[in-house]
Structures are given as C-alpha cells and as structure tokens.
Amino acid sequence: MERIVVIGAKGMLGRDLLPQLHSAFEGEVLGWDLEEIDIRNEKETIEKILEVRPTILLNLAAYTDVDGCEIHREEAFRVNGEGTKHLVLAANRCDAKVVYLSTDYVFDGRKNVPYTEEDEPNPINVYGQSKRVGEEALLRSGKDGLIIRTQWLYGRYGRNFVSAILNQAKERRGKVGAERSLRIVHDQFGNPTYTVDLSRMIVQLIQKGAAGIVHATNQGSCSWFEFGQTILHLCGLRDVEVIPIASDQLDRKALRPAYSVLSTEKLRGEFGIEPRHWREALSDYLSLLKQQGELQWIEG
C-alpha cells in the first residue's frame, strides 16, 4: 500500500493536489510544509523522511520568487537545489520514488517551437539555475524518479497572474485615462496551467508509473498579454484597457525566457493524458470564483 508524502503541501499546487491524492490512492497521504520539515537541513530532512518511510515523495517546495532569487541567490540554491538533494538522499535510504516539480525556466527561451523533454536546459536566471540543480540531483540518483516540468500556474490558493490581473482591474475600474489601463508584457510566451488540472495530471502520471522527465501543462500557448486580455474578457471587464508592453519596459532583476512553451506530446502520446485547453480551464476557474462570490464587485 502506498504511503505518499507531499513536501510543500500548503502551497498553491499542494492544496489542490492533496485531496486528489487522497481520492486516488488507498494508502496514507501526508502533507508537510515548513512547519513539519526544513529541506535545507540535510540531517533533519533524512531523519524526518526515515521516520515515516514513504513509498512516494513529492517535492513541491521551492523558492519561487524569480526576482527574489536574484537577490537571495544562496537561499534559492539552498532550497531548490540542496533541499532537493537532501530529499533524494532520504528517498534512497527508504527506497522511495521521488516526484519533483520543475519549471520551464530551465530553458533559455531562444526556440520558437515548444520545448520537449529532450531539449538541453540552459537557464538564464537564478531561479531556473537552482531548479536545474534539483533536477540533476534526481537524474544522477539512478532511481526511477519523475521530474514534472510545468509553468504559468494559477489556482484558488496563493498569489498568481490571474489574481493579480483581477486585483489591478478592480483598482482601476471607474478611473479615467492612463490610470484605467493595465500594462502587460506581450513578448513572453508560455502555457497557462490551472493547478486543479495539473494535480490530475500528476496523479495520473504516478498511477501510470511515469519516470524521467515529463512536461505537464494545459494545452495551447499564449503571451502574458493575451492571457490577461482573456481573463478580463471572460469576466466581462470591458471597461479596463490593456496595453501591450515589451519585457524591457519592466524594471525586473531576473531575465525571463521569451518563448518557453512546453510540448505536451510525450504526456499525450506516451501516457495517454489529454490536458484541457488553457482557455477552457481558465473559464472553469473564473466560474468557480464567481460561484464563491469573489467576483461580486464586477457585477456591482
């Protein structure tokens, strides 16, 4: 019987993933966060994992502030790189399978077609570099671990692009001129991914015994500008103007890959998992927010 431990269980993805794991597996599912385990500490991490001896260890914990990683480089590598190494060491001691959530930011964004699992990583910022160290730790372990790369996550729990756009739109309603406008980057492309959908994909990949590297996102790609436009359109927010801007117009410390769309061909072809189109997933998410009364300000 499976015993699954999820590290980073209180994050945006973890809170959607836990109930789906409980439904899909008959064994025990444990959700841990920083209060239960600090993966930066090797000794503590190994001892904590060996106490429960999981069969599957999912690492969702990460330092995800992309610009913050540039400032706190050492901390980014401690969490994203060394922390993952510690979990791999612990997993090897109890023969657990490690599932590691990674990112499109391991790529440099210089391609103009979707990245496959065989493409060579070349991260251009500290976040991507530190996550790649985590990938390499698992790849070198010799175990049948699973690296799931994803991107542009949004969901019910935690800050994300969708909530940011809606909050800014709420602030700008009723204003005039330039104060009513949202400025959104038009020259970065990726796959918006709903955490509920990604959770289902993760469960299915585990059930199918997937190993190696798999890209898992919602289907279809767009720019941040198109993503933002679609959010406003689906919410009926036609009184908020969206202005496209270039990436270099934003004062950001970290470089972002211009085109980091991930191919889901392996996900679909090898594992028979068909992700929904990002527009359909986004529509469902916004409908959920409306049902929960969180978008009443739009109708008011």
C-alpha positions in Angstrom: 0.0 0.0 0.0 1.3 3.5 -0.9 2.4 6.0 1.7 2.8 9.4 0.0 4.5 12.4 1.5 3.9 15.8 -0.1 6.5 18.5 0.7 5.2 22.0 0.2 1.6 20.9 0.9 0.4 24.4 1.9 1.3 26.0 -1.4 -1.0 26.8 -4.3 -0.5 23.4 -6.0 -0.2 21.4 -2.9 -3.6 22.4 -1.6 -5.3 21.3 -4.8 -3.1 18.1 -5.1 -3.7 16.7 -1.6 -7.4 15.9 -1.9 -6.9 14.4 -5.3 -4.2 12.1 -3.9 -6.5 11.1 -1.1 -9.2 10.2 -3.6 -6.9 8.3 -6.0 -4.8 6.2 -3.5 -6.0 3.9 -0.7 -2.8 4.3 1.3 -1.7 7.2 3.6 -1.2 10.7 2.2 0.8 13.1 4.4 1.1 16.8 3.7 4.1 18.6 5.1 5.2 22.2 4.9 7.9 24.2 6.5 6.4 23.7 10.0 7.0 19.9 9.6 10.2 19.8 7.7 13.0 22.2 6.6 14.6 20.6 3.5 17.5 22.9 3.7 18.7 20.9 6.7 20.2 17.6 5.5 20.2 15.7 8.8 16.7 16.8 9.8 15.3 16.0 6.4 16.7 12.5 6.3 15.6 11.7 9.8 12.1 13.0 9.2 11.7 11.0 6.0 13.1 7.8 7.5 10.6 8.1 10.4 7.6 7.5 8.0 9.4 5.7 5.2 7.2 6.8 2.3 6.9 4.9 -1.0 6.4 8.1 -2.9 7.9 11.5 -2.0 6.6 14.6 -3.9 8.7 17.7 -3.7 6.6 20.8 -4.4 8.6 23.0 -2.0 10.5 25.8 -3.8 11.8 29.3 -3.6 9.6 30.6 -6.4 10.1 34.4 -6.2 12.0 34.8 -9.5 13.3 38.3 -8.9 13.9 37.5 -5.2 16.2 34.6 -6.3 18.5 37.1 -8.0 18.9 39.0 -4.7 19.0 35.9 -2.4 21.0 33.6 -4.7 22.4 31.5 -1.9 18.9 30.8 -0.4 17.5 29.9 -3.8 20.1 27.2 -4.2 19.7 26.0 -0.6 16.0 25.4 -1.2 15.7 24.5 -4.8 19.0 22.7 -5.3 20.4 21.5 -2.0 16.9 20.8 -0.5 16.1 18.5 -3.3 19.4 16.7 -2.9 18.6 16.1 0.7 15.2 14.6 -0.2 16.8 12.4 -2.8 19.3 11.1 -0.2 16.5 10.4 2.2 14.4 8.7 -0.5 17.3 6.5 -1.5 17.6 5.3 2.1 14.0 4.1 2.2 13.7 3.2 -1.5 11.0 5.9 -2.2 10.2 7.2 -5.6 10.8 11.0 -5.8 8.5 13.2 -7.9 10.0 16.7 -8.4 8.1 19.6 -9.7 10.2 21.7 -12.0 9.8 24.6 -14.4 10.0 26.0 -17.9 12.7 28.4 -16.6 15.3 25.7 -17.0 15.3 26.8 -20.7 16.7 30.0 -22.2 13.6 30.8 -24.4 15.5 31.1 -27.6 13.5 28.4 -29.5 10.4 29.3 -31.5 8.8 25.9 -31.2 7.7 24.1 -28.0 10.4 22.6 -25.8 10.5 18.9 -25.5 11.9 16.7 -22.7 15.0 16.0 -24.8 15.9 19.7 -25.2 19.1 20.8 -23.4 18.4 23.1 -20.4 20.1 26.4 -20.4 18.6 28.6 -17.6 19.1 32.4 -17.8 18.2 33.3 -14.2 19.0 32.1 -10.7 15.6 30.5 -10.2 16.0 28.4 -13.3 19.6 27.5 -12.4 18.7 26.4 -8.9 15.7 24.3 -10.1 18.0 22.7 -12.7 20.4 21.7 -9.8 17.4 20.0 -8.2 16.7 18.2 -11.5 20.2 17.0 -11.8 20.3 15.6 -8.3 17.3 13.4 -9.1 18.7 12.4 -12.5 22.0 11.4 -11.0 20.4 9.3 -8.3 20.0 6.3 -10.6 16.4 5.8 -9.3 13.2 5.9 -11.4 12.4 9.4 -10.2 9.9 11.6 -12.0 10.6 15.3 -13.0 7.4 17.2 -14.0 8.1 20.5 -15.6 5.2 22.9 -15.7 4.6 26.7 -16.0 2.4 29.7 -15.5 0.5 28.2 -12.6 -2.7 29.8 -11.2 -5.3 28.5 -8.8 -7.5 29.1 -5.8 -4.8 29.2 -3.2 -2.0 31.7 -3.4 -0.9 34.7 -5.5 -0.7 34.3 -9.2 -1.2 36.1 -12.5 -5.0 35.7 -12.6 -5.5 37.1 -9.2 -3.0 39.9 -9.9 -4.9 41.0 -13.1 -8.3 40.9 -11.3 -7.0 42.9 -8.4 -5.5 45.5 -10.7 -8.7 45.7 -12.7 -10.7 46.2 -9.5 -8.4 49.1 -8.6 -8.7 50.7 -12.0 -12.5 50.5 -12.6 -14.0 53.9 -12.7 -10.8 55.7 -13.3 -10.1 57.6 -16.4 -7.3 57.9 -19.0 -4.0 56.2 -18.3 -5.0 55.3 -14.7 -7.6 52.9 -16.1 -5.0 50.9 -18.2 -3.2 47.7 -17.4 0.2 47.3 -18.9 1.0 43.6 -19.7 4.1 42.1 -21.4 3.4 40.9 -25.0 6.8 39.3 -25.9 6.9 36.3 -23.5 5.0 33.1 -24.4 4.1 30.1 -22.3 1.3 27.7 -21.3 -1.1 28.9 -18.6 -1.8 26.0 -16.3 -4.6 25.5 -13.7 -3.4 23.8 -10.5 -6.5 21.6 -10.4 -5.7 20.3 -13.9 -2.0 19.9 -13.1 -3.0 17.9 -9.9 -5.0 15.5 -12.0 -2.0 15.0 -14.4 0.4 14.4 -11.5 -1.9 11.7 -10.1 -2.3 10.0 -13.4 1.5 10.1 -14.1 2.1 8.5 -10.7 -0.6 5.8 -11.4 1.0 5.0 -14.7 4.5 4.6 -13.2 6.0 7.5 -15.2 9.7 8.2 -14.7 12.3 10.5 -16.2 11.1 14.0 -17.4 7.6 14.8 -18.4 6.2 18.2 -19.4 2.7 18.8 -18.0 0.6 21.9 -18.7 -2.7 22.9 -20.1 -2.9 22.7 -23.8 -2.2 25.7 -26.0 0.0 28.7 -25.6 -0.2 32.5 -25.5 1.6 35.6 -24.4 1.0 37.2 -21.0 -0.8 40.0 -22.8 -3.3 37.5 -24.4 -3.7 35.7 -21.1 -4.6 39.0 -19.4 -7.0 40.0 -22.2 -8.7 36.7 -21.9 -9.1 36.9 -18.2 -10.8 40.3 -18.5 -13.0 39.2 -21.4 -14.3 36.1 -19.6 -15.1 38.3 -16.6 -16.9 40.9 -18.8 -14.5 43.6 -17.8 -14.7 45.7 -20.9 -14.1 49.0 -19.2 -10.5 48.2 -18.4 -8.0 48.8 -21.1 -5.0 46.5 -21.7 -1.8 48.0 -23.2 0.9 45.6 -24.6 4.5 46.4 -23.5 7.9 44.9 -24.1 9.7 43.0 -21.3 12.5 45.5 -21.2 10.0 48.2 -20.1 9.6 46.5 -16.8 12.3 47.0 -14.1 12.9 43.4 -13.2 16.1 41.9 -11.8 15.7 38.5 -13.4 15.7 37.8 -17.1 12.7 35.7 -18.3 12.8 33.3 -21.3 10.9 34.9 -24.2 9.5 31.6 -25.5 9.3 28.8 -23.0 6.2 26.9 -24.3 6.4 23.3 -23.2 5.4 20.5 -25.5 2.9 18.0 -24.1 3.4 15.5 -26.9 5.0 13.0 -24.5 2.3 13.5 -21.9 -0.4 12.7 -24.5 1.4 10.1 -26.7 3.2 8.0 -24.1 0.8 8.3 -21.2 -2.5 9.0 -22.9 -3.2 12.1 -20.8 -5.1 14.8 -22.7 -4.9 18.1 -20.9 -7.6 20.7 -21.4 -7.0 23.8 -23.5 -5.9 26.7 -21.2 -9.0 28.8 -22.2 -11.4 26.1 -21.1 -9.5 25.6 -17.8 -9.4 29.3 -17.2 -13.1 29.7 -17.8 -13.9 26.9 -15.2 -11.6 28.6 -12.7 -13.3 32.0 -13.1 -16.7 30.4 -12.9 -15.6 28.9 -9.6 -14.6 32.3 -8.3 -18.0 33.7 -9.3 -19.8 30.8 -7.5 -17.8 31.6 -4.4 -18.8 35.2 -4.5 -15.3 36.5 -5.1 -16.2 38.4 -8.3 -19.3 40.2 -7.0 -17.5 43.5 -7.4 -17.7 43.1 -11.2 -21.5 42.8 -11.2 -22.0 45.5 -8.5 
